[in-house]
CSV table of C-alpha atoms in Angstrom, one decimal:
chain,number,residue,atom,x,y,z
L,1125,MET,CA,60.4,88.7,-138.8
L,1126,ALA,CA,58.5,92.2,-138.4
L,1127,HIS,CA,55.0,91.5,-136.6
L,1128,LEU,CA,52.5,93.5,-134.9
L,1129,PHE,CA,51.3,90.5,-132.3
L,1130,LEU,CA,52.2,89.0,-129.1
L,1131,VAL,CA,54.3,85.7,-129.2
L,1132,LYS,CA,51.3,83.6,-127.3
L,1133,ASP,CA,49.3,85.1,-130.2
L,1134,ILE,CA,51.3,83.5,-132.7
L,1135,ALA,CA,51.9,80.2,-131.1
L,1136,PHE,CA,48.4,79.9,-130.7
L,1137,GLN,CA,47.5,80.7,-134.2
L,1138,ALA,CA,50.8,78.3,-135.5
L,1139,GLY,CA,50.1,75.4,-132.6
L,1140,LEU,CA,53.3,75.5,-131.8
L,1141,SER,CA,55.3,76.5,-128.1
L,1142,THR,CA,56.0,80.3,-127.3
L,1143,ALA,CA,59.7,79.5,-127.0
L,1144,THR,CA,60.0,78.1,-130.5
L,1145,VAL,CA,58.2,81.0,-131.8
L,1146,ASP,CA,60.7,83.4,-129.9
L,1147,ARG,CA,63.3,81.4,-131.9
L,1148,VAL,CA,61.7,82.1,-135.2
L,1149,LEU,CA,61.1,85.3,-134.6
L,1150,ASN,CA,64.9,86.4,-133.3
L,1151,GLY,CA,66.3,84.0,-136.1
L,1152,ARG,CA,68.0,81.8,-133.8
L,1153,ALA,CA,69.7,78.5,-135.0
L,1154,GLY,CA,68.4,75.3,-134.5
L,1155,VAL,CA,64.8,76.3,-136.4
L,1156,ARG,CA,63.4,74.0,-139.0
L,1157,GLN,CA,62.3,75.5,-142.5
L,1158,GLN,CA,58.9,74.1,-142.1
L,1159,THR,CA,58.5,75.4,-138.1
L,1160,GLU,CA,59.5,78.7,-139.8
L,1161,MET,CA,57.3,78.5,-142.7
L,1162,ARG,CA,54.3,77.9,-140.0
L,1163,VAL,CA,55.1,81.0,-137.8
L,1164,LYS,CA,55.2,83.0,-141.0
L,1165,ALA,CA,51.7,81.6,-141.9
L,1166,ALA,CA,50.9,82.1,-139.0
L,1167,ILE,CA,51.2,85.9,-138.9
L,1168,ALA,CA,49.8,86.4,-142.7
L,1169,GLU,CA,46.8,84.6,-141.2
L,1170,LEU,CA,46.7,87.2,-138.1
L,1171,GLU,CA,46.7,90.2,-140.3
L,1172,LYS,CA,44.0,88.8,-141.9
L,1173,GLN,CA,41.9,88.6,-139.3
L,1174,GLN,CA,42.9,91.5,-137.8
L,1175,ALA,CA,42.3,93.3,-141.1
L,1176,GLY,CA,38.7,91.6,-141.6
L,1177,ALA,CA,37.8,92.2,-137.4
L,1178,MET,CA,34.8,94.1,-137.0
L,1179,GLY,CA,34.3,96.3,-133.9
L,1180,SER,CA,36.2,96.1,-130.9
L,1181,GLY,CA,34.2,93.1,-129.1
L,1182,ARG,CA,35.2,90.1,-127.3
L,1183,ILE,CA,37.2,87.7,-129.7
L,1184,LEU,CA,36.7,83.9,-129.3
L,1185,ALA,CA,39.3,81.8,-130.9
L,1186,ILE,CA,38.6,78.8,-131.9
L,1187,ASP,CA,40.1,75.3,-133.9
L,1188,ILE,CA,38.6,74.0,-137.2
L,1189,VAL,CA,39.3,69.9,-137.5
L,1190,MET,CA,38.5,68.1,-140.1
L,1191,GLU,CA,40.1,65.2,-142.5
L,1192,THR,CA,38.7,65.5,-145.5
L,1193,PRO,CA,40.4,65.9,-148.7
L,1194,GLN,CA,41.9,69.2,-149.7
L,1195,ARG,CA,39.5,70.3,-152.3
L,1196,PHE,CA,37.0,70.4,-149.5
L,1197,SER,CA,38.9,71.8,-146.9
L,1198,ASP,CA,39.8,74.6,-148.9
L,1199,ALA,CA,36.2,75.8,-149.6
L,1200,VAL,CA,35.4,75.4,-145.8
L,1201,ARG,CA,38.4,77.6,-145.0
L,1202,ALA,CA,36.9,80.1,-147.9
L,1203,ALA,CA,33.6,79.9,-146.2
L,1204,PHE,CA,34.4,80.2,-142.5
L,1205,GLU,CA,36.8,83.3,-143.5
L,1206,ALA,CA,33.9,85.1,-145.5
L,1207,GLU,CA,31.7,84.6,-142.4
L,1208,MET,CA,34.7,85.4,-139.8
L,1209,ALA,CA,34.4,89.1,-141.5
L,1210,ALA,CA,30.7,89.4,-141.5
L,1211,PHE,CA,30.0,87.6,-138.1
L,1212,LEU,CA,28.3,89.6,-135.5
L,1213,PRO,CA,28.2,90.7,-132.7
L,1214,GLY,CA,30.9,88.4,-132.1
L,1215,VAL,CA,34.5,88.2,-133.6
L,1216,PHE,CA,36.0,85.1,-134.2
L,1217,ARG,CA,39.4,83.9,-135.2
L,1218,CYS,CA,40.0,80.5,-136.6
L,1219,ARG,CA,42.8,78.5,-136.3
L,1220,PHE,CA,42.9,75.2,-139.3
L,1221,HIS,CA,43.5,71.6,-138.9
L,1222,PHE,CA,43.5,69.9,-142.2
L,1223,ALA,CA,44.5,66.2,-143.1
L,1224,GLU,CA,43.4,64.4,-146.4
L,1225,VAL,CA,44.1,61.1,-144.3
L,1226,MET,CA,44.6,61.1,-140.5
L,1227,LYS,CA,44.3,58.1,-138.0
L,1228,PRO,CA,41.7,58.4,-135.1
L,1229,ALA,CA,44.6,57.8,-132.7
L,1230,GLU,CA,46.5,61.2,-134.3
L,1231,LEU,CA,43.0,63.0,-134.4
L,1232,VAL,CA,42.3,62.2,-130.8
L,1233,GLN,CA,45.8,63.5,-129.9
L,1234,LEU,CA,45.3,66.6,-131.7
L,1235,LEU,CA,41.8,67.1,-130.6
L,1236,ASP,CA,43.4,66.4,-126.8
L,1237,ARG,CA,46.3,68.9,-127.4
L,1238,ILE,CA,43.9,71.6,-128.5
L,1239,ARG,CA,42.2,71.2,-125.0
L,1240,LEU,CA,45.1,71.4,-122.9
L,1241,ARG,CA,46.3,74.2,-124.8
L,1242,GLY,CA,42.8,75.9,-124.5
L,1243,THR,CA,40.2,77.3,-127.0
L,1244,HIS,CA,36.9,78.6,-127.0
L,1245,GLY,CA,35.4,76.3,-129.5
L,1246,ILE,CA,36.1,73.4,-131.8
L,1247,VAL,CA,34.4,72.7,-135.5
L,1248,LEU,CA,34.7,69.0,-135.8
L,1249,LYS,CA,34.9,67.0,-138.9
L,1250,ALA,CA,35.8,63.5,-137.9
L,1251,PRO,CA,35.0,59.6,-138.2
L,1252,ASP,CA,32.6,58.4,-135.9
L,1253,VAL,CA,34.4,56.2,-133.6
L,1254,ALA,CA,34.5,55.5,-129.6
L,1255,ASP,CA,38.0,57.4,-129.2
L,1256,VAL,CA,37.1,60.5,-131.2
L,1257,ALA,CA,33.8,60.8,-129.4
L,1258,ALA,CA,35.7,60.0,-126.0
L,1259,ALA,CA,38.1,62.8,-126.7
L,1260,VAL,CA,35.2,65.0,-127.4
L,1261,ALA,CA,33.6,64.2,-123.9
L,1262,ARG,CA,36.9,65.0,-122.4
L,1263,ALA,CA,36.8,69.0,-124.4
L,1264,ASP,CA,33.3,69.2,-123.4
L,1265,ALA,CA,34.0,68.5,-119.5
L,1266,ALA,CA,36.6,71.2,-120.1
L,1267,GLY,CA,33.8,73.4,-120.6
L,1268,ILE,CA,35.0,73.5,-124.5
L,1269,PRO,CA,32.0,73.1,-127.2
L,1270,VAL,CA,32.3,70.7,-129.8
L,1271,VAL,CA,29.8,71.4,-133.0
L,1272,THR,CA,30.3,68.8,-135.5
L,1273,LEU,CA,30.6,70.2,-139.0
L,1274,VAL,CA,29.0,68.0,-142.5
L,1275,THR,CA,28.9,64.8,-140.5
L,1276,ASP,CA,27.6,63.9,-137.1
L,1277,LEU,CA,28.5,62.3,-133.9
L,1278,PRO,CA,25.0,62.1,-132.3
L,1279,ASN,CA,26.2,59.9,-129.9
L,1280,SER,CA,29.0,62.2,-128.0
L,1281,ALA,CA,29.1,65.3,-125.6
L,1282,ARG,CA,29.2,67.5,-128.9
L,1283,ILE,CA,26.7,70.7,-128.5
L,1284,ALA,CA,25.3,70.8,-132.2
L,1285,TYR,CA,25.7,69.9,-135.8
L,1286,ALA,CA,25.8,72.4,-138.4
L,1287,GLY,CA,25.6,70.9,-142.2
L,1288,ALA,CA,22.6,69.4,-144.3
L,1289,ASP,CA,20.2,66.6,-143.7
L,1290,ASN,CA,22.4,64.0,-145.6
L,1291,ARG,CA,19.8,61.0,-145.9
L,1292,ALA,CA,17.5,63.2,-147.5
L,1293,ALA,CA,20.7,64.1,-149.9
L,1294,GLY,CA,21.0,60.7,-150.7
L,1295,GLU,CA,17.2,60.2,-151.4
L,1296,THR,CA,17.5,63.3,-153.9
L,1297,ALA,CA,20.6,61.5,-155.6
L,1298,ALA,CA,18.5,58.6,-155.9
L,1299,TYR,CA,15.1,60.3,-157.2
L,1300,LEU,CA,17.6,62.2,-159.7
L,1301,ILE,CA,19.4,58.8,-161.0
L,1302,GLY,CA,16.4,56.9,-161.0
L,1303,GLU,CA,14.5,59.7,-163.1
L,1304,PHE,CA,17.5,59.8,-165.3
L,1305,LEU,CA,17.9,56.1,-165.9
L,1306,GLY,CA,14.5,55.3,-166.3
L,1307,ASP,CA,13.3,51.9,-167.3
L,1308,HIS,CA,16.5,51.4,-169.0
L,1309,GLY,CA,18.1,50.4,-165.7
L,1310,GLY,CA,21.7,49.5,-165.1
L,1311,LYS,CA,24.1,49.7,-161.9
L,1312,VAL,CA,25.0,53.1,-160.0
L,1313,LEU,CA,28.4,53.0,-158.9
L,1314,VAL,CA,28.7,54.4,-155.3
L,1315,THR,CA,31.9,55.9,-154.0
L,1316,LEU,CA,32.9,56.7,-150.4
L,1317,SER,CA,35.6,58.3,-148.9
L,1318,SER,CA,35.1,55.9,-146.0
L,1319,GLY,CA,32.5,54.0,-144.2
L,1320,ARG,CA,33.7,55.7,-140.9
L,1321,PHE,CA,31.8,58.9,-141.5
L,1322,ARG,CA,28.3,58.9,-140.2
L,1323,GLY,CA,27.1,61.4,-142.8
L,1324,GLU,CA,28.4,59.6,-145.8
L,1325,GLU,CA,26.4,56.5,-144.4
L,1326,GLU,CA,23.3,58.7,-144.1
L,1327,ARG,CA,23.3,59.7,-147.5
L,1328,GLU,CA,24.0,55.9,-148.5
L,1329,ILE,CA,20.9,54.7,-146.3
L,1330,GLY,CA,19.0,57.3,-147.9
L,1331,PHE,CA,20.0,56.8,-151.4
L,1332,ARG,CA,19.7,52.3,-151.1
L,1333,ARG,CA,16.2,53.1,-149.6
L,1334,ILE,CA,14.6,55.6,-152.6
L,1335,ILE,CA,16.4,52.8,-155.2
L,1336,ARG,CA,15.1,49.8,-153.3
L,1337,ALA,CA,11.6,51.2,-153.2
L,1338,HIS,CA,10.9,53.0,-156.5
L,1339,TYR,CA,14.0,52.1,-158.8
L,1340,PRO,CA,14.3,47.8,-158.1
L,1341,GLU,CA,15.6,47.3,-161.6
L,1342,ILE,CA,18.6,49.4,-160.8
L,1343,GLY,CA,21.7,47.7,-159.1
L,1344,ILE,CA,23.9,49.4,-156.5
L,1345,THR,CA,28.0,48.9,-156.3
L,1346,GLU,CA,30.0,50.4,-153.5
L,1347,ILE,CA,33.3,51.3,-153.3
L,1348,SER,CA,35.2,52.8,-149.7
L,1349,GLU,CA,38.2,53.9,-148.3
L,1350,GLY,CA,39.6,55.8,-151.3
L,1351,HIS,CA,39.4,58.7,-148.6
L,1352,GLY,CA,38.1,61.2,-151.6
L,1353,THR,CA,42.0,61.4,-153.0
L,1354,ASP,CA,42.1,60.7,-156.6
L,1355,ALA,CA,44.7,57.9,-156.7
L,1356,ALA,CA,42.9,55.5,-154.4
L,1357,THR,CA,39.7,56.3,-155.6
L,1358,GLY,CA,40.8,55.6,-159.1
L,1359,THR,CA,42.2,52.5,-158.1
L,1360,LEU,CA,39.2,51.3,-156.6
L,1361,ALA,CA,36.7,52.4,-159.5
L,1362,ALA,CA,38.8,51.0,-162.0
L,1363,ALA,CA,38.7,47.3,-160.3
L,1364,ALA,CA,35.0,48.2,-159.8
L,1365,LEU,CA,34.2,48.5,-163.7
L,1366,ALA,CA,36.3,45.9,-164.5
L,1367,ALA,CA,34.2,43.3,-162.4
L,1368,ASP,CA,31.2,44.9,-163.6
L,1369,PRO,CA,30.0,45.7,-167.2
L,1370,ALA,CA,26.8,46.9,-166.1
L,1371,ILE,CA,28.0,49.8,-164.4
L,1372,ASN,CA,26.6,53.4,-166.4
L,1373,ALA,CA,26.0,55.7,-163.4
L,1374,VAL,CA,27.6,57.5,-160.3
L,1375,TYR,CA,26.9,58.9,-157.0
L,1376,SER,CA,29.9,60.0,-155.6
L,1377,ILE,CA,29.5,60.9,-151.8
L,1378,GLY,CA,33.2,60.8,-151.2
L,1379,GLY,CA,34.8,62.3,-154.0
L,1380,GLY,CA,37.6,62.1,-156.2
L,1381,ASN,CA,35.1,62.2,-159.3
L,1382,ARG,CA,38.1,63.4,-162.1
L,1383,ALA,CA,39.8,60.1,-161.1
L,1384,VAL,CA,36.4,57.9,-161.7
L,1385,LEU,CA,35.6,60.0,-164.7
L,1386,ALA,CA,39.4,59.3,-166.0
L,1387,VAL,CA,38.4,55.5,-165.3
L,1388,PHE,CA,35.6,55.2,-167.4
L,1389,GLU,CA,37.0,56.9,-170.3
L,1390,ALA,CA,40.4,54.8,-169.9
L,1391,ALA,CA,37.3,51.6,-170.2
L,1392,LYS,CA,35.9,53.4,-172.6
L,1393,ARG,CA,32.4,53.1,-170.8
L,1394,PRO,CA,29.8,55.7,-170.7
L,1395,VAL,CA,28.7,57.6,-167.6
L,1396,ARG,CA,25.1,57.9,-168.2
L,1397,VAL,CA,24.5,60.5,-165.1
L,1398,PHE,CA,26.5,61.6,-162.5
L,1399,VAL,CA,25.4,63.0,-159.6
L,1400,ALA,CA,28.2,64.5,-157.2
L,1401,HIS,CA,28.5,66.8,-153.7
L,1402,ASP,CA,29.7,70.0,-153.2
L,1403,LEU,CA,30.6,73.0,-155.2
L,1404,ASP,CA,34.4,73.1,-154.8
L,1405,ALA,CA,36.4,74.0,-157.1
L,1406,ASP,CA,36.9,70.5,-159.1
L,1407,ASN,CA,33.3,70.3,-159.1
L,1408,ARG,CA,32.6,73.8,-160.4
L,1409,ALA,CA,35.0,72.6,-163.6
L,1410,LEU,CA,33.5,69.6,-164.1
L,1411,LEU,CA,30.1,70.9,-164.1
L,1412,ALA,CA,30.5,74.0,-166.5
L,1413,ALA,CA,32.2,71.5,-168.5
L,1414,ARG,CA,29.3,68.8,-168.6
L,1415,ARG,CA,31.3,66.2,-167.6
L,1416,ILE,CA,29.1,65.7,-164.6
L,1417,GLY,CA,25.4,66.0,-164.5
L,1418,PHE,CA,24.3,67.1,-161.0
L,1419,VAL,CA,25.9,68.5,-158.1
L,1420,LEU,CA,24.2,68.2,-154.5
L,1421,HIS,CA,25.2,71.8,-153.2
L,1422,HIS,CA,24.8,73.0,-149.6
L,1423,ASP,CA,25.7,76.7,-148.4
L,1424,LEU,CA,28.9,76.5,-145.9
L,1425,ARG,CA,28.9,80.2,-144.9
L,1426,THR,CA,25.6,78.8,-143.3
L,1427,ASP,CA,27.1,76.1,-141.6
L,1428,ALA,CA,29.8,78.1,-140.6
L,1429,ARG,CA,27.3,81.0,-139.0
L,1430,SER,CA,25.4,77.9,-137.1
L,1431,ALA,CA,28.3,76.6,-135.7
L,1432,PHE,CA,29.8,80.4,-134.6
L,1433,ARG,CA,26.1,81.0,-133.1
L,1434,ALA,CA,26.0,77.7,-131.0
L,1435,ILE,CA,29.8,78.5,-129.7
L,1436,MET,CA,28.7,81.8,-128.9
L,1437,SER,CA,25.5,80.5,-127.1
L,1438,ARG,CA,27.2,77.9,-125.0
L,1439,THR,CA,29.9,80.8,-124.1
L,1440,ALA,CA,27.2,82.8,-123.2
L,1441,ALA,CA,25.2,80.4,-120.8
L,1442,SER,CA,27.2,77.1,-120.1
L,1443,GLY,CA,24.8,74.2,-120.2
L,1444,ARG,CA,22.2,75.6,-121.9
L,1445,ALA,CA,20.7,73.4,-124.9
L,1446,VAL,CA,22.1,74.3,-128.4
L,1447,SER,CA,19.7,73.4,-131.4
L,1448,ASN,CA,20.9,71.8,-134.8
L,1449,SER,CA,20.4,73.8,-137.8
L,1450,LEU,CA,20.0,72.2,-141.0
L,1451,SER,CA,21.7,73.5,-144.3
L,1452,SER,CA,19.3,73.3,-147.7
L,1453,VAL,CA,20.3,70.9,-150.3
L,1454,GLU,CA,20.1,72.5,-153.6
L,1455,ILE,CA,20.6,70.7,-156.9
L,1456,VAL,CA,23.0,72.4,-159.2
L,1457,THR,CA,23.3,72.1,-162.6
L,1458,PRO,CA,25.8,73.7,-165.5
L,1459,TYR,CA,22.7,76.3,-165.9
L,1460,ASN,CA,22.1,77.6,-162.1
L,1461,MET,CA,25.6,77.5,-160.9
L,1462,PRO,CA,25.7,80.3,-158.3
L,1463,ALA,CA,29.5,82.8,-158.7
L,1464,GLY,CA,32.5,81.2,-156.5
L,1465,ASP,CA,33.1,83.7,-153.5
C-alpha cells in the first residue's frame, strides 16, 4: 500500500496501533478487511490534509467527537475540513469520531483513549451527564483543551462552547409557529433526539417559554429518544399522532424530518407549519421542495473557526480563559437558502 506518511501518523489518524498499521501496509496475514479500510481511509485523509495545508507552521492534531445522526456529522465534517484548509496562522489536522448512537460508557472510553494516545485538543458534542463531564476533567488535567460544539457542558472543565444560542433559537421557533398558526391554535409536535443533550433542552425551554407567554392557545406534545434517526423518530411520531388528533405543526429539534413527514402523510394529516434546525442535505432538499417551511440555521464553519481559535489560545497560553463565541441564527426559507459548499 503506497503512502508518503509515517506509520505513527497513519496510526494516529486511523485510531489504530502502529503495529496494526504496519501489518496492513506490509500485506501481512490476519488483518480484517475493516481494519484495512480504516488504514486506507486514514491515508486518503492525510493526503487531502497535506494538499490543503497552508504554510509550514506548527500542525495541531485535534479530535472531533460527536454522537449525532450521520446527516449532521457529514455537515460538520465538511465545515471543519473547509475551515481547516483556510485557517491561519496555524494548520490543523482533524481526526473524526462519529456515531449516531453511543452509550455514555462508550463515549467516556473513547475520550479516555484519545487522552492517553495524545491530542492537541478535543471538540465534543456529547450528552450532559456526569461521566462525560468527568472524562472532560481528566482531559483538561492532562493539558488537553476541550471545546463543546453545538450543545454545551457548562458544568464541566471545557474551555469554551462553539455554537448558537440554543435558547434564543427555540424562542425564534416559537415565534414563527405562533404567528403562523395565529388564533386558530392547534398543537405542536416537538421532537428531540434525546433529553440528555443540553442544547436540545435549552431549545425546548426557550420554545415553551414563548408559547406559554404569547400563544397560550397552542399546545405542545413532545417526543424524545429517537436519536435523530428516521426509524426510531418515525415510530415515536406515529404513536403521538395516533394519540392526539390536534397535532398540526412540528418543531423538529432533533431531526428525523423525512420520517416525521411520512407519518403525517400516512395518517392523511396536514402539517400547517414545520420548523427544523440545520441546513444538512436532507433539510436542503425538504426546504427546496417546500415540504418544510423554515430552517433555523447557524454557520458550522463559524463554529469550527471558534473551536480552532479556542484551542490555539489555550495551546499558546496555558491556563488563559477563553471566551465563548456564539454563532448567529438565521431563518432560512426556500427563497433565501444559501448555496451549499
